[in-house]
PDB file of C-alpha atoms in Angstrom:
ATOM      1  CA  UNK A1171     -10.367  -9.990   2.431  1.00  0.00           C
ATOM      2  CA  UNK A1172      -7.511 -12.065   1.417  1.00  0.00           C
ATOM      3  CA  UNK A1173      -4.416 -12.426   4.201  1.00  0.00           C
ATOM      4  CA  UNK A1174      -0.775 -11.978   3.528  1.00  0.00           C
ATOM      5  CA  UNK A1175       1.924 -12.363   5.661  1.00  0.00           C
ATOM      6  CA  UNK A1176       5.246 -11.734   6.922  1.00  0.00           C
ATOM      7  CA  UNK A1177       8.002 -12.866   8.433  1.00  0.00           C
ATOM      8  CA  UNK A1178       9.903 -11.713  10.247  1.00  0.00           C
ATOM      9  CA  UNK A1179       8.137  -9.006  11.631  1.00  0.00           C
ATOM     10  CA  UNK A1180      11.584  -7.051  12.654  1.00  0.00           C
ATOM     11  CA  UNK A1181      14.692  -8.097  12.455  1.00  0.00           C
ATOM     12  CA  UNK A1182      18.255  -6.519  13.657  1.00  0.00           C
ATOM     13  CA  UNK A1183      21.345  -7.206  11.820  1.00  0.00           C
ATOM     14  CA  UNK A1184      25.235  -5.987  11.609  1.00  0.00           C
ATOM     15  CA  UNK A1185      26.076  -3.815   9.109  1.00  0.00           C
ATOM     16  CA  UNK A1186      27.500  -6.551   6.013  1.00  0.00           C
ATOM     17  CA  UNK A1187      24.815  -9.382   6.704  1.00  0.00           C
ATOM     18  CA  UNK A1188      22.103 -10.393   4.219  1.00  0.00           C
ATOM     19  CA  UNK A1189      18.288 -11.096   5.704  1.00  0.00           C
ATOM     20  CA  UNK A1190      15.337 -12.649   3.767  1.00  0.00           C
ATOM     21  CA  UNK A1191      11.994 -11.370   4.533  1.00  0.00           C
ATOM     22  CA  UNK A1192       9.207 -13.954   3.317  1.00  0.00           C
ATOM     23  CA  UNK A1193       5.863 -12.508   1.885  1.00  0.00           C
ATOM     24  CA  UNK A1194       3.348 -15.088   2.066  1.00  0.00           C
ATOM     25  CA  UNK A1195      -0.474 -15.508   0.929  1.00  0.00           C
ATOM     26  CA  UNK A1196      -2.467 -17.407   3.168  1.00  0.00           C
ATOM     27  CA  UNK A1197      -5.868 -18.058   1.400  1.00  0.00           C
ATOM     28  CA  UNK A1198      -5.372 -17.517  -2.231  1.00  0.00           C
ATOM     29  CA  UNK A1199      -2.969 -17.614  -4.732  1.00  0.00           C
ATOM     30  CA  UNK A1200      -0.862 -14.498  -5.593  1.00  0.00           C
ATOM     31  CA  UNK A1201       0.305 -14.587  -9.158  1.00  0.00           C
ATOM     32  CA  UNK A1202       1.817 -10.760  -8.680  1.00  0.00           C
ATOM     33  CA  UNK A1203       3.086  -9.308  -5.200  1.00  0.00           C
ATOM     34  CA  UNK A1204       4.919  -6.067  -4.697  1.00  0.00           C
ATOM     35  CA  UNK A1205       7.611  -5.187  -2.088  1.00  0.00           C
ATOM     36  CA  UNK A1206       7.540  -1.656  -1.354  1.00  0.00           C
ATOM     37  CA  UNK A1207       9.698   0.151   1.527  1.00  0.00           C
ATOM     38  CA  UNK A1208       8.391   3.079   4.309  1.00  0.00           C
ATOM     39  CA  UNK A1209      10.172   5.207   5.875  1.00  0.00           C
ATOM     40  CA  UNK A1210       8.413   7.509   9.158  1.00  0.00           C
ATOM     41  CA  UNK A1211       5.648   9.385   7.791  1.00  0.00           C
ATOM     42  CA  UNK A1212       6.077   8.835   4.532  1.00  0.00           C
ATOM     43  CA  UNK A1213       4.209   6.882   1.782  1.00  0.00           C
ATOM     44  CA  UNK A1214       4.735   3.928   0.362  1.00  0.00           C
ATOM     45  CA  UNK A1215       7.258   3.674  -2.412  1.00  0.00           C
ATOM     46  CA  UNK A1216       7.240   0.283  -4.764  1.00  0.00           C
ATOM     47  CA  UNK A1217      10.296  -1.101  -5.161  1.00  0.00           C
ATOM     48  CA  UNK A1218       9.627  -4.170  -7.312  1.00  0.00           C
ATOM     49  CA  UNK A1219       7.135  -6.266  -8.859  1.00  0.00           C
ATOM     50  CA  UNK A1220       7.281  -9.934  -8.523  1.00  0.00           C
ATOM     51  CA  UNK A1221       5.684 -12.940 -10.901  1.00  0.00           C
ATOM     52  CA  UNK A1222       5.475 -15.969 -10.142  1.00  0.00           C
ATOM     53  CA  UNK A1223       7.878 -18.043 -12.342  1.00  0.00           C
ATOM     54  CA  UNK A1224       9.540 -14.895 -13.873  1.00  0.00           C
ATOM     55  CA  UNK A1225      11.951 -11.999 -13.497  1.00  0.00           C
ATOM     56  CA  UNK A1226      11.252  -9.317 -10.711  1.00  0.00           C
ATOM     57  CA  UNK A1227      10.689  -6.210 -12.571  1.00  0.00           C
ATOM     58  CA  UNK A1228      12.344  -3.242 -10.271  1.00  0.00           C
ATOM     59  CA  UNK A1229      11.661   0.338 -10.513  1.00  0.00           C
ATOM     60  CA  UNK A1230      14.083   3.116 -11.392  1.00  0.00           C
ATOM     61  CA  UNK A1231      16.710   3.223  -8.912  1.00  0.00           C
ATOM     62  CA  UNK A1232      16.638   0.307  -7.017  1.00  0.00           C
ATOM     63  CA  UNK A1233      18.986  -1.779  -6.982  1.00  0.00           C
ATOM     64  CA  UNK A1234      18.463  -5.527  -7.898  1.00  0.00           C
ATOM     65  CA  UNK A1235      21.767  -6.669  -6.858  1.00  0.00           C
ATOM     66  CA  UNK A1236      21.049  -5.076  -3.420  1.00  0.00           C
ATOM     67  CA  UNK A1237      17.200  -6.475  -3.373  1.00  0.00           C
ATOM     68  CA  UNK A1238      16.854  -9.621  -4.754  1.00  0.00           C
ATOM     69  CA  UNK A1239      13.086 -11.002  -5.477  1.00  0.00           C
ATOM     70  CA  UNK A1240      12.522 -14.557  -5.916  1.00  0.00           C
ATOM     71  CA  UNK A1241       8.706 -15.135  -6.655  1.00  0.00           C
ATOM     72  CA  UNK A1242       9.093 -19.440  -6.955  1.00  0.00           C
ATOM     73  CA  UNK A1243       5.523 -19.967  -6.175  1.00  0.00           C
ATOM     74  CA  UNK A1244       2.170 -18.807  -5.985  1.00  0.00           C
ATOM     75  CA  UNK A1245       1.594 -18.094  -2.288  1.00  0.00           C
ATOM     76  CA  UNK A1246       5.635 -17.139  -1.773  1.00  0.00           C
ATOM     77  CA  UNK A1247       7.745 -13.970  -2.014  1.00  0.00           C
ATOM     78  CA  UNK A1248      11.123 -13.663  -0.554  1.00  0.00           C
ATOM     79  CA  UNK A1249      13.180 -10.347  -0.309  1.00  0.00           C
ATOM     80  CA  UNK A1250      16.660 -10.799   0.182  1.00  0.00           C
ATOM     81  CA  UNK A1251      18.634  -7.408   1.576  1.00  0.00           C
ATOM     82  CA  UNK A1252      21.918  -8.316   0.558  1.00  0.00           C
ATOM     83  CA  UNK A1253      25.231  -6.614   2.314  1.00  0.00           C
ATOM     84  CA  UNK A1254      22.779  -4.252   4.506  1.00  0.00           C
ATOM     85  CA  UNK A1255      24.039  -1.075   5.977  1.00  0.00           C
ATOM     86  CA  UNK A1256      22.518   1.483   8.225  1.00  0.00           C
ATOM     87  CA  UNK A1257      20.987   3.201   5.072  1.00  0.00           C
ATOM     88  CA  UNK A1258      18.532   0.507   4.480  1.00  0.00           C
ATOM     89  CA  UNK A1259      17.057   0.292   7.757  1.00  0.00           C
ATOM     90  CA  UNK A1260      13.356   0.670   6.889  1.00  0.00           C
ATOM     91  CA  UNK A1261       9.888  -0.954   6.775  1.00  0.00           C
ATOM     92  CA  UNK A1262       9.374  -2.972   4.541  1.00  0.00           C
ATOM     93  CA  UNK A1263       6.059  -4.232   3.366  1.00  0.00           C
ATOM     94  CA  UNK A1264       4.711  -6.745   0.637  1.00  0.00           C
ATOM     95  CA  UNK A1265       1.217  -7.050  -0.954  1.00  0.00           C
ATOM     96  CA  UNK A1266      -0.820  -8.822  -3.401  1.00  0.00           C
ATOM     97  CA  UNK A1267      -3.300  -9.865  -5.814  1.00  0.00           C
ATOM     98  CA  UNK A1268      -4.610 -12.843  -7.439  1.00  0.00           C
ATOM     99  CA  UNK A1269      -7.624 -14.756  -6.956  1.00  0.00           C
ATOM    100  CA  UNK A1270      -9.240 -15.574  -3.773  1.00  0.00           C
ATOM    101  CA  UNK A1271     -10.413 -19.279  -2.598  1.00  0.00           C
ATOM    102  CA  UNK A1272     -14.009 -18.535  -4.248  1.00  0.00           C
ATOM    103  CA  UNK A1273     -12.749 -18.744  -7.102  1.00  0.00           C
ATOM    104  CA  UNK A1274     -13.378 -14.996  -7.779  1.00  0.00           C
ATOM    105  CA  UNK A1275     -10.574 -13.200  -9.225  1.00  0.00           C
ATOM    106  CA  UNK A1276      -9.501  -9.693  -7.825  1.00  0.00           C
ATOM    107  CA  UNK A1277      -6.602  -8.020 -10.121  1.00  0.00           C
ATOM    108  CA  UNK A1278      -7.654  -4.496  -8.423  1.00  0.00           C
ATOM    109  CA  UNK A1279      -7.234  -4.923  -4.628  1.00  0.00           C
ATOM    110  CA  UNK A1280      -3.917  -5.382  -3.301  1.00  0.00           C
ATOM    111  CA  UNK A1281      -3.488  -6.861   0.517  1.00  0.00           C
ATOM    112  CA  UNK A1282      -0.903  -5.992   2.096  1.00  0.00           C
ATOM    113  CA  UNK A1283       1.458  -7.575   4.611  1.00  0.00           C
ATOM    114  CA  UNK A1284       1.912  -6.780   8.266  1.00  0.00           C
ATOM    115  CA  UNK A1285       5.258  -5.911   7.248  1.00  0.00           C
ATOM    116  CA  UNK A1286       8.866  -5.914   8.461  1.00  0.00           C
ATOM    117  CA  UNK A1287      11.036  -3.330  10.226  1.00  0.00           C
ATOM    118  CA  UNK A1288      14.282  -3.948   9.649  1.00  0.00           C
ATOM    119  CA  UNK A1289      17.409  -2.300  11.494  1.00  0.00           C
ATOM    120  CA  UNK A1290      20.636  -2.489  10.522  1.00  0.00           C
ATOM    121  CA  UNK A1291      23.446  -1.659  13.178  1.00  0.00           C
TER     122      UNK A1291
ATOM    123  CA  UNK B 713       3.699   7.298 -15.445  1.00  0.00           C
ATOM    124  CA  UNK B 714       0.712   8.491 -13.055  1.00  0.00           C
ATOM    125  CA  UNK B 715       1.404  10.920 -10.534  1.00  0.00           C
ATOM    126  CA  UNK B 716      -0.991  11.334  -7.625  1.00  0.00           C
ATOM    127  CA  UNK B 717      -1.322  13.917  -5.011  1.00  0.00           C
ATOM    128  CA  UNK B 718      -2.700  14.492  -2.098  1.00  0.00           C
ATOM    129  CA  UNK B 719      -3.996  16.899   0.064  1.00  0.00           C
ATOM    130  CA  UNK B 720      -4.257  17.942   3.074  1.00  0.00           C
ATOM    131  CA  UNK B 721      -1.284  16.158   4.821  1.00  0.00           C
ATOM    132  CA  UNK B 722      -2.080  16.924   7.914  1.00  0.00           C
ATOM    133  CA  UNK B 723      -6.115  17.245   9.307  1.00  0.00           C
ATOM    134  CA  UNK B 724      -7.180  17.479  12.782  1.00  0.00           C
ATOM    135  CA  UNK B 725     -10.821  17.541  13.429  1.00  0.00           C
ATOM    136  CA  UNK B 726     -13.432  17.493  16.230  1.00  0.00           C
ATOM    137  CA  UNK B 727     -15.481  13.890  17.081  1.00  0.00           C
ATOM    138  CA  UNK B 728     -18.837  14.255  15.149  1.00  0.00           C
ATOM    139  CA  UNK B 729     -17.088  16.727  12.295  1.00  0.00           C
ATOM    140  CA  UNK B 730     -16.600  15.744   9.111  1.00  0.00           C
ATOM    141  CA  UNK B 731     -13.371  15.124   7.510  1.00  0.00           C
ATOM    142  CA  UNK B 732     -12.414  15.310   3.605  1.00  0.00           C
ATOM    143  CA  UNK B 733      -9.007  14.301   1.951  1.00  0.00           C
ATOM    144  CA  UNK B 734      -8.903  14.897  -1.480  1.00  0.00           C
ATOM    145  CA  UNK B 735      -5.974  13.311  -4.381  1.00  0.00           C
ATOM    146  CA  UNK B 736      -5.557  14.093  -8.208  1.00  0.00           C
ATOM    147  CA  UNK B 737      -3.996  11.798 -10.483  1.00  0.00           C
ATOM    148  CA  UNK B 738      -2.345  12.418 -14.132  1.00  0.00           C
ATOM    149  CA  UNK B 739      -2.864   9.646 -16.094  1.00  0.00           C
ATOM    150  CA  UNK B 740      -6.858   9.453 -18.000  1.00  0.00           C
ATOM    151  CA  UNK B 741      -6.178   5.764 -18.108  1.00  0.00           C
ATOM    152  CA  UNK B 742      -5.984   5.322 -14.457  1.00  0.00           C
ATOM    153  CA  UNK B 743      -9.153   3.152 -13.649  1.00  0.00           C
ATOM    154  CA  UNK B 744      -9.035   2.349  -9.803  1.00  0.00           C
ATOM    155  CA  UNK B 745      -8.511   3.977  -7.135  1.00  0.00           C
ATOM    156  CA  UNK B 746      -8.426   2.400  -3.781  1.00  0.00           C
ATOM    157  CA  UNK B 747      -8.351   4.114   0.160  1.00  0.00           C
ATOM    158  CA  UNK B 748      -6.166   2.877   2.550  1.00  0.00           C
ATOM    159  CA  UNK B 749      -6.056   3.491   6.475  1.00  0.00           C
ATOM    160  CA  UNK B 750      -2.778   2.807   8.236  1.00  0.00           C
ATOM    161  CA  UNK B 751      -2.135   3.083  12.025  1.00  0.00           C
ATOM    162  CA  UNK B 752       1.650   3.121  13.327  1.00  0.00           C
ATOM    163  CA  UNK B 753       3.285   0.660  12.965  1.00  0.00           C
ATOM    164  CA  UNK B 754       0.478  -1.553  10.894  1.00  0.00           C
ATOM    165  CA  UNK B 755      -0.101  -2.536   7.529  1.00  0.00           C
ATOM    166  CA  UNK B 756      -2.417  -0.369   5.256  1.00  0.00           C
ATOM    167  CA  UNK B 757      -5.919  -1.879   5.325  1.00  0.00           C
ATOM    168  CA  UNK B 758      -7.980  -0.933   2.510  1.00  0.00           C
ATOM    169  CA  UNK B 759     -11.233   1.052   3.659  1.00  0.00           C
ATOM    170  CA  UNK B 760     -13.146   1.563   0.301  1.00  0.00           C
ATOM    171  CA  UNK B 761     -11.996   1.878  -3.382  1.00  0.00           C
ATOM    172  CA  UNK B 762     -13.983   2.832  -6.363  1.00  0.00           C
ATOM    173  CA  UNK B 763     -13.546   2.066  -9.889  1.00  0.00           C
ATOM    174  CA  UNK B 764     -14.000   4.618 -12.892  1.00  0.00           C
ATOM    175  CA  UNK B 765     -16.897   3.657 -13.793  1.00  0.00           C
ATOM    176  CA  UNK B 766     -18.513   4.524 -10.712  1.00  0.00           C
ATOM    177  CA  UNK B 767     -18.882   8.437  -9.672  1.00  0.00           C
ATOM    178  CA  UNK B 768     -19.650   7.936  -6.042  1.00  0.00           C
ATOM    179  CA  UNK B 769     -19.761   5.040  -3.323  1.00  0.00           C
ATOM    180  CA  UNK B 770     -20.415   4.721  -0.142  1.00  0.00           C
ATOM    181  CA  UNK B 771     -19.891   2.449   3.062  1.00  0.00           C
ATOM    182  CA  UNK B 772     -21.574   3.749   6.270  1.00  0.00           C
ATOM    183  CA  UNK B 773     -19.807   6.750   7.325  1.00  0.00           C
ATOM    184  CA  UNK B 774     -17.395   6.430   4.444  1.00  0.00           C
ATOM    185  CA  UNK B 775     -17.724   7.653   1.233  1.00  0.00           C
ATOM    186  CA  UNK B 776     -15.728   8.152  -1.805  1.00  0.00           C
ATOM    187  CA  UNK B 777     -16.647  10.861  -5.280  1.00  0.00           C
ATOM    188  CA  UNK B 778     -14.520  10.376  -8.642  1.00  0.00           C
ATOM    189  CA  UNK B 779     -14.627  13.245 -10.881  1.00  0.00           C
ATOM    190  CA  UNK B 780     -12.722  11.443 -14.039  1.00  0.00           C
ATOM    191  CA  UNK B 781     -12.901  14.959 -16.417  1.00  0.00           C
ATOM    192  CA  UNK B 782     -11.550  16.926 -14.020  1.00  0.00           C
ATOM    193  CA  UNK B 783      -9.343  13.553 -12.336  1.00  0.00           C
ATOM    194  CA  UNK B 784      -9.631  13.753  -8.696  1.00  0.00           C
ATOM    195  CA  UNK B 785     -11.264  11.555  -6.700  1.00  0.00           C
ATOM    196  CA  UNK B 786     -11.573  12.657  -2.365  1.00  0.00           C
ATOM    197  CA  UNK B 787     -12.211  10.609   0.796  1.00  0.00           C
ATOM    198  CA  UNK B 788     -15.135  11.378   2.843  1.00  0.00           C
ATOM    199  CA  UNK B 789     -15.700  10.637   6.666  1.00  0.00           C
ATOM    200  CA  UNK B 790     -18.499  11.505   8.386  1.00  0.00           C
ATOM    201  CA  UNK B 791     -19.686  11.250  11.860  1.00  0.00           C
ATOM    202  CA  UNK B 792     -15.710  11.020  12.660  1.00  0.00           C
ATOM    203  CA  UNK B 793     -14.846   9.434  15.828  1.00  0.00           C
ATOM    204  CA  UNK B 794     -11.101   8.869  17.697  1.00  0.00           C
ATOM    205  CA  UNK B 795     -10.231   5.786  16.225  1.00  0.00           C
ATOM    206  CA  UNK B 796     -10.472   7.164  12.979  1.00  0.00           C
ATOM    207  CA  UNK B 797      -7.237   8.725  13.615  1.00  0.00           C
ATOM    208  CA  UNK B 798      -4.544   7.397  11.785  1.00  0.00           C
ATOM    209  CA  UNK B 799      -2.610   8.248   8.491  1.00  0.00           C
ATOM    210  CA  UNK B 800      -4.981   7.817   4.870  1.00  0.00           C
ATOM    211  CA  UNK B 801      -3.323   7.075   1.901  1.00  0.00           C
ATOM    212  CA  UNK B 802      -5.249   7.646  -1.940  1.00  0.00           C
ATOM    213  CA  UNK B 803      -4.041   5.258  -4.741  1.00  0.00           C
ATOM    214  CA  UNK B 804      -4.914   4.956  -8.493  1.00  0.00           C
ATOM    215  CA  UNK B 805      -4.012   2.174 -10.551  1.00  0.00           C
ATOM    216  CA  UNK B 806      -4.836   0.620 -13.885  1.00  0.00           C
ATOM    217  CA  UNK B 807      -6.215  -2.983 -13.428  1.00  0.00           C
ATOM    218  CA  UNK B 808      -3.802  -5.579 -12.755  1.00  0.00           C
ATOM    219  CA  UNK B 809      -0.938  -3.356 -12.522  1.00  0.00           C
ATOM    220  CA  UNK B 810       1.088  -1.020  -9.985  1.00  0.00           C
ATOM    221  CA  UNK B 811      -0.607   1.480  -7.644  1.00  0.00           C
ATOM    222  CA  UNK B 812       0.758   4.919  -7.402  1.00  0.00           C
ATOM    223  CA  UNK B 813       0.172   6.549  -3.955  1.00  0.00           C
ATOM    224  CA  UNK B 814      -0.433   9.589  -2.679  1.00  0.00           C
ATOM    225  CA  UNK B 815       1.533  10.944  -0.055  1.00  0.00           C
ATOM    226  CA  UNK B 816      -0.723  10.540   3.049  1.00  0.00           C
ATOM    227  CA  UNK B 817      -2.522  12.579   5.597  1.00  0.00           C
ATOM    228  CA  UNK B 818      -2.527  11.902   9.064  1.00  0.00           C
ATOM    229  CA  UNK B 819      -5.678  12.589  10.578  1.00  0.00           C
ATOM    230  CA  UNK B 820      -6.369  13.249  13.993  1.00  0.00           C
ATOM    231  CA  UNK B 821      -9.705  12.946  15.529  1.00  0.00           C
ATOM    232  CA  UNK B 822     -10.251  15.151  18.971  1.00  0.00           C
ATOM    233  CA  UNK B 823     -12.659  13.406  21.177  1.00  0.00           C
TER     234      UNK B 823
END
């Protein structure tokens, strides 16, 4: 299958600061990726969806001042937690789909990242 | 939008047993539906996913059933062995576009 990754894989940070988590695709080209956020034992919930060259398109009650999406390429995501606080201390996980180096497209399996736990002091 | 859940969340069974999760979904136009395994602290791998199309598939000791009229579609593991222990998440999606996911069940294999 396709690879995606992450960086960082965890991060710590003061209560105030911003950090960028990078969502990367390795061996094919991701026209859409999604950032969704885990807490323990619980599912995944989507936070936004990201195209490349266009507007990240954020579901109902997320804040896009708070989690800014820029999409600028086709193998690179970037999350920005902006101001963090305690509250968003999570995992945070990206994934995507687009076509794969043989050429065959896949618009139905997402990959997912190894993700990133961040904590916020 | 689609709402999907899933059941059991929690399943502990005995090595060799066989284990069944099983997830409905809302929305008739809903045309894949993807399995994912996830161990602590990793990302969700996808195990096997069927498309609607398709009423039943199956990968060695995994298999998956879609019943569209009635619009559930269950996990099935056969054979099940420790390191099949770890949470299982259900999906369905319509082609290109968001996945809704269940809430998970943690399974636990006892050797």
């Amino acid at each position: 299958g396709a690879v995606v990754s992450q960086h960082p894989s965890w991060v710590i940070c003061k209560s105030g600061t911003s950090v960028k988590i990078e969502c990367r695709s390795l061996d094919f080209q991701a026209t859409t990726m999604f950032w969704y956020r885990q807490f323990p034992k619980q599912s995944l919930m989507l936070m936004a969806t990201s195209n490349e060259g266009s507007k990240a398109t954020y579901e109902q009650g997320v804040e896009k001042d708070k989690f800014l999406i820029n999409h600028a390429s086709l193998t690179l995501s970037t999350l920005t937690v902006t101001s963090a606080h305690p509250e968003d201390s999570s995992f945070y996980i990206c994934s995507a789909f687009g076509y794969g180096t043989s050429g065959r497209a896949s618009r139905d399996t997402q990959y997912f990242g190894p993700g990133t736990r961040l904590t916020v002091l | 939008g689609e709402n999907v859940e899933q059941h059991p969340s929690t399943l502990s069974v005995q090595e060799g047993d066989s284990a069944v999760i099983k997830c409905t979904y809302s929305d008739s136009a809903s045309n894949y539906f993807p399995w994912y395994k996830q161990e602590l602290g990793k990302r969700p791998q996808l195990i096997i996913d069927i498309r609607s199309n398709v009423g039943e598939k199956k990968d060695q000791r995994i298999a998956v059933t879609l019943n569209k009229t009635a619009k559930h579609f269950s996990l099935h593991i056969t054979e099940t062995q420790p390191e099949d222990s770890a949470v299982y998440f259900c999906a369905a999606s319509l082609t290109g576009n968001q996945f809704y996911f269940g809430t998970g069940t943690s399974l636990t294999v006892i050797p």
